Amino acid sequence: QVQLVESGGGSVQPGGSLTLSCAAPSEWDFSRDYITWLRRRKGKYLEWVSSIYDDGDLIYYSDSVRGRFILSRNNWKNTATLEMNNLNCEDTAVYYCAAGLRCLSAIGCTEYDYMGRGTQVTVSP
């Protein structure tokens, strides 16, 4: 069982920024899998946000966050970072880090073997 731990959530005003981090166990071969961020808005389904593969050669974003969010990873530290800029109220959600892709493609995939407990992001005036 791989335990992923998210951190960095909080409250921010519209237009503000937050950076989320995902930490994986040091004994896990972090570099061999997609690392993905998902989110769940209140009363909504789980939504795919962004995925990154290997050393960052492949990075995908959903249309709703492209141009505002930046995903990166550090395979030496087994961490992934989601920099979120120009946040708006629609970004309010619980954000989850996930690994262990179950789909043929990472784009849009919300099914993973491992997912953290999530961190709350709230954007409000």
PDB file of C-alpha atoms in Angstrom:
ATOM      1  CA  GLN A   1       0.000   0.000   0.000  1.00  0.00           C
ATOM      2  CA  VAL A   2       1.393   3.365  -1.045  1.00  0.00           C
ATOM      3  CA  GLN A   3       0.390   6.248   1.182  1.00  0.00           C
ATOM      4  CA  LEU A   4       0.351   9.619  -0.510  1.00  0.00           C
ATOM      5  CA  VAL A   5       0.172  12.749   1.625  1.00  0.00           C
ATOM      6  CA  GLU A   6      -1.051  16.099   0.368  1.00  0.00           C
ATOM      7  CA  SER A   7      -0.270  19.440   1.969  1.00  0.00           C
ATOM      8  CA  GLY A   8      -0.488  23.140   1.215  1.00  0.00           C
ATOM      9  CA  GLY A   9      -4.211  23.713   1.058  1.00  0.00           C
ATOM     10  CA  GLY A  10      -5.862  26.745   2.581  1.00  0.00           C
ATOM     11  CA  SER A  11      -8.010  29.784   1.922  1.00  0.00           C
ATOM     12  CA  VAL A  12      -7.234  32.485  -0.595  1.00  0.00           C
ATOM     13  CA  GLN A  13      -9.022  35.337  -2.343  1.00  0.00           C
ATOM     14  CA  PRO A  14      -9.859  35.191  -6.048  1.00  0.00           C
ATOM     15  CA  GLY A  15      -6.780  35.917  -8.111  1.00  0.00           C
ATOM     16  CA  GLY A  16      -4.506  34.524  -5.439  1.00  0.00           C
ATOM     17  CA  SER A  17      -2.126  31.580  -5.504  1.00  0.00           C
ATOM     18  CA  LEU A  18      -1.521  28.401  -3.551  1.00  0.00           C
ATOM     19  CA  THR A  19       0.989  25.608  -3.906  1.00  0.00           C
ATOM     20  CA  LEU A  20       0.056  22.028  -3.094  1.00  0.00           C
ATOM     21  CA  SER A  21       2.546  19.275  -2.427  1.00  0.00           C
ATOM     22  CA  CYS A  22       2.271  15.513  -2.648  1.00  0.00           C
ATOM     23  CA  ALA A  23       4.716  13.282  -0.818  1.00  0.00           C
ATOM     24  CA  ALA A  24       5.175   9.579  -1.501  1.00  0.00           C
ATOM     25  CA  PRO A  25       7.044   7.021   0.616  1.00  0.00           C
ATOM     26  CA  SER A  26      10.794   7.072   0.051  1.00  0.00           C
ATOM     27  CA  GLU A  27      10.882   3.317  -0.520  1.00  0.00           C
ATOM     28  CA  TRP A  28       8.487   3.513  -3.450  1.00  0.00           C
ATOM     29  CA  ASP A  29       9.836   3.869  -6.998  1.00  0.00           C
ATOM     30  CA  PHE A  30       8.133   7.167  -7.566  1.00  0.00           C
ATOM     31  CA  SER A  31       9.636   7.802 -10.962  1.00  0.00           C
ATOM     32  CA  ARG A  32       7.883   4.949 -12.740  1.00  0.00           C
ATOM     33  CA  ASP A  33       4.351   6.224 -12.582  1.00  0.00           C
ATOM     34  CA  TYR A  34       2.129   9.105 -13.469  1.00  0.00           C
ATOM     35  CA  ILE A  35       1.427  11.418 -10.566  1.00  0.00           C
ATOM     36  CA  THR A  36      -1.954  13.035 -10.852  1.00  0.00           C
ATOM     37  CA  TRP A  37      -3.964  15.692  -9.061  1.00  0.00           C
ATOM     38  CA  LEU A  38      -7.702  15.241  -8.817  1.00  0.00           C
ATOM     39  CA  ARG A  39     -10.271  17.412  -7.116  1.00  0.00           C
ATOM     40  CA  ARG A  40     -13.781  17.104  -5.832  1.00  0.00           C
ATOM     41  CA  ARG A  41     -15.942  20.182  -5.559  1.00  0.00           C
ATOM     42  CA  LYS A  42     -18.774  20.081  -3.051  1.00  0.00           C
ATOM     43  CA  GLY A  43     -21.584  17.949  -4.387  1.00  0.00           C
ATOM     44  CA  LYS A  44     -19.703  17.152  -7.590  1.00  0.00           C
ATOM     45  CA  TYR A  45     -17.932  14.139  -9.047  1.00  0.00           C
ATOM     46  CA  LEU A  46     -14.214  13.533  -8.821  1.00  0.00           C
ATOM     47  CA  GLU A  47     -12.484  15.645 -11.469  1.00  0.00           C
ATOM     48  CA  TRP A  48      -9.135  15.134 -13.164  1.00  0.00           C
ATOM     49  CA  VAL A  49      -6.889  18.226 -12.915  1.00  0.00           C
ATOM     50  CA  SER A  50      -3.373  17.396 -14.110  1.00  0.00           C
ATOM     51  CA  SER A  51      -0.904  14.535 -14.592  1.00  0.00           C
ATOM     52  CA  ILE A  52       2.864  14.348 -14.909  1.00  0.00           C
ATOM     53  CA  TYR A  53       5.017  11.456 -16.041  1.00  0.00           C
ATOM     54  CA  ASP A  54       8.633  10.470 -15.530  1.00  0.00           C
ATOM     55  CA  ASP A  55      10.927  13.511 -15.187  1.00  0.00           C
ATOM     56  CA  GLY A  56       8.231  15.878 -16.342  1.00  0.00           C
ATOM     57  CA  ASP A  57       8.596  15.265 -20.056  1.00  0.00           C
ATOM     58  CA  LEU A  58       4.869  14.656 -20.240  1.00  0.00           C
ATOM     59  CA  ILE A  59       2.495  16.986 -18.426  1.00  0.00           C
ATOM     60  CA  TYR A  60      -1.208  17.250 -19.072  1.00  0.00           C
ATOM     61  CA  TYR A  61      -3.758  19.745 -17.799  1.00  0.00           C
ATOM     62  CA  SER A  62      -7.499  19.946 -17.874  1.00  0.00           C
ATOM     63  CA  ASP A  63      -8.964  22.814 -19.867  1.00  0.00           C
ATOM     64  CA  SER A  64     -10.221  24.441 -16.684  1.00  0.00           C
ATOM     65  CA  VAL A  65      -6.727  24.888 -15.216  1.00  0.00           C
ATOM     66  CA  ARG A  66      -4.413  25.070 -18.237  1.00  0.00           C
ATOM     67  CA  GLY A  67      -2.439  28.288 -18.210  1.00  0.00           C
ATOM     68  CA  ARG A  68      -3.038  28.833 -14.487  1.00  0.00           C
ATOM     69  CA  PHE A  69      -1.710  25.680 -12.809  1.00  0.00           C
ATOM     70  CA  ILE A  70       1.817  24.310 -13.075  1.00  0.00           C
ATOM     71  CA  LEU A  71       2.622  20.717 -12.156  1.00  0.00           C
ATOM     72  CA  SER A  72       6.144  19.539 -11.431  1.00  0.00           C
ATOM     73  CA  ARG A  73       7.833  16.636  -9.712  1.00  0.00           C
ATOM     74  CA  ASN A  74      11.075  15.804  -7.954  1.00  0.00           C
ATOM     75  CA  ASN A  75      11.847  12.107  -8.284  1.00  0.00           C
ATOM     76  CA  TRP A  76      14.782  12.345  -5.891  1.00  0.00           C
ATOM     77  CA  LYS A  77      12.533  13.583  -3.114  1.00  0.00           C
ATOM     78  CA  ASN A  78       9.454  11.610  -4.187  1.00  0.00           C
ATOM     79  CA  THR A  79       7.357  14.750  -4.307  1.00  0.00           C
ATOM     80  CA  ALA A  80       5.047  16.451  -6.757  1.00  0.00           C
ATOM     81  CA  THR A  81       4.034  20.092  -6.604  1.00  0.00           C
ATOM     82  CA  LEU A  82       0.963  21.801  -8.023  1.00  0.00           C
ATOM     83  CA  GLU A  83       1.377  25.551  -8.280  1.00  0.00           C
ATOM     84  CA  MET A  84      -2.045  27.144  -8.611  1.00  0.00           C
ATOM     85  CA  ASN A  85      -2.274  30.738  -9.829  1.00  0.00           C
ATOM     86  CA  ASN A  86      -5.086  33.140 -10.583  1.00  0.00           C
ATOM     87  CA  LEU A  87      -7.453  31.053  -8.529  1.00  0.00           C
ATOM     88  CA  ASN A  88     -11.186  31.551  -8.790  1.00  0.00           C
ATOM     89  CA  CYS A  89     -14.169  30.371  -6.776  1.00  0.00           C
ATOM     90  CA  GLU A  90     -14.671  27.422  -9.131  1.00  0.00           C
ATOM     91  CA  ASP A  91     -11.332  26.047  -7.947  1.00  0.00           C
ATOM     92  CA  THR A  92     -12.715  25.542  -4.446  1.00  0.00           C
ATOM     93  CA  ALA A  93     -12.463  21.811  -3.801  1.00  0.00           C
ATOM     94  CA  VAL A  94     -10.680  19.056  -1.962  1.00  0.00           C
ATOM     95  CA  TYR A  95      -7.542  18.245  -3.945  1.00  0.00           C
ATOM     96  CA  TYR A  96      -6.151  14.717  -4.033  1.00  0.00           C
ATOM     97  CA  CYS A  97      -2.835  13.329  -5.159  1.00  0.00           C
ATOM     98  CA  ALA A  98      -3.049   9.978  -6.950  1.00  0.00           C
ATOM     99  CA  ALA A  99      -0.794   7.318  -8.441  1.00  0.00           C
ATOM    100  CA  GLY A 100      -1.138   3.874  -9.938  1.00  0.00           C
ATOM    101  CA  LEU A 101      -2.926   4.693 -13.159  1.00  0.00           C
ATOM    102  CA  ARG A 102      -5.803   2.332 -14.000  1.00  0.00           C
ATOM    103  CA  CYS A 103      -6.737   3.883 -17.336  1.00  0.00           C
ATOM    104  CA  LEU A 104      -5.115   3.541 -20.734  1.00  0.00           C
ATOM    105  CA  SER A 105      -4.449   7.275 -20.721  1.00  0.00           C
ATOM    106  CA  ALA A 106      -3.731   9.666 -17.884  1.00  0.00           C
ATOM    107  CA  ILE A 107      -5.760  12.407 -19.529  1.00  0.00           C
ATOM    108  CA  GLY A 108      -9.094  12.534 -17.790  1.00  0.00           C
ATOM    109  CA  CYS A 109      -8.406   9.457 -15.687  1.00  0.00           C
ATOM    110  CA  THR A 110      -9.898   9.413 -12.183  1.00  0.00           C
ATOM    111  CA  GLU A 111      -9.185   5.787 -11.346  1.00  0.00           C
ATOM    112  CA  TYR A 112      -5.999   5.071  -9.455  1.00  0.00           C
ATOM    113  CA  ASP A 113      -4.617   2.436  -7.154  1.00  0.00           C
ATOM    114  CA  TYR A 114      -3.499   5.012  -4.597  1.00  0.00           C
ATOM    115  CA  MET A 115      -4.935   8.310  -3.521  1.00  0.00           C
ATOM    116  CA  GLY A 116      -4.201  10.561  -0.568  1.00  0.00           C
ATOM    117  CA  ARG A 117      -6.737  11.889   1.898  1.00  0.00           C
ATOM    118  CA  GLY A 118      -6.877  15.270   0.235  1.00  0.00           C
ATOM    119  CA  THR A 119      -6.306  18.884   1.154  1.00  0.00           C
ATOM    120  CA  GLN A 120      -8.965  21.596   1.126  1.00  0.00           C
ATOM    121  CA  VAL A 121      -8.598  24.626  -1.117  1.00  0.00           C
ATOM    122  CA  THR A 122     -11.082  27.441  -0.600  1.00  0.00           C
ATOM    123  CA  VAL A 123     -11.254  30.489  -2.851  1.00  0.00           C
ATOM    124  CA  SER A 124     -13.588  33.197  -1.657  1.00  0.00           C
ATOM    125  CA  PRO A 125     -13.746  37.028  -1.569  1.00  0.00           C
TER     126      PRO A 125
END
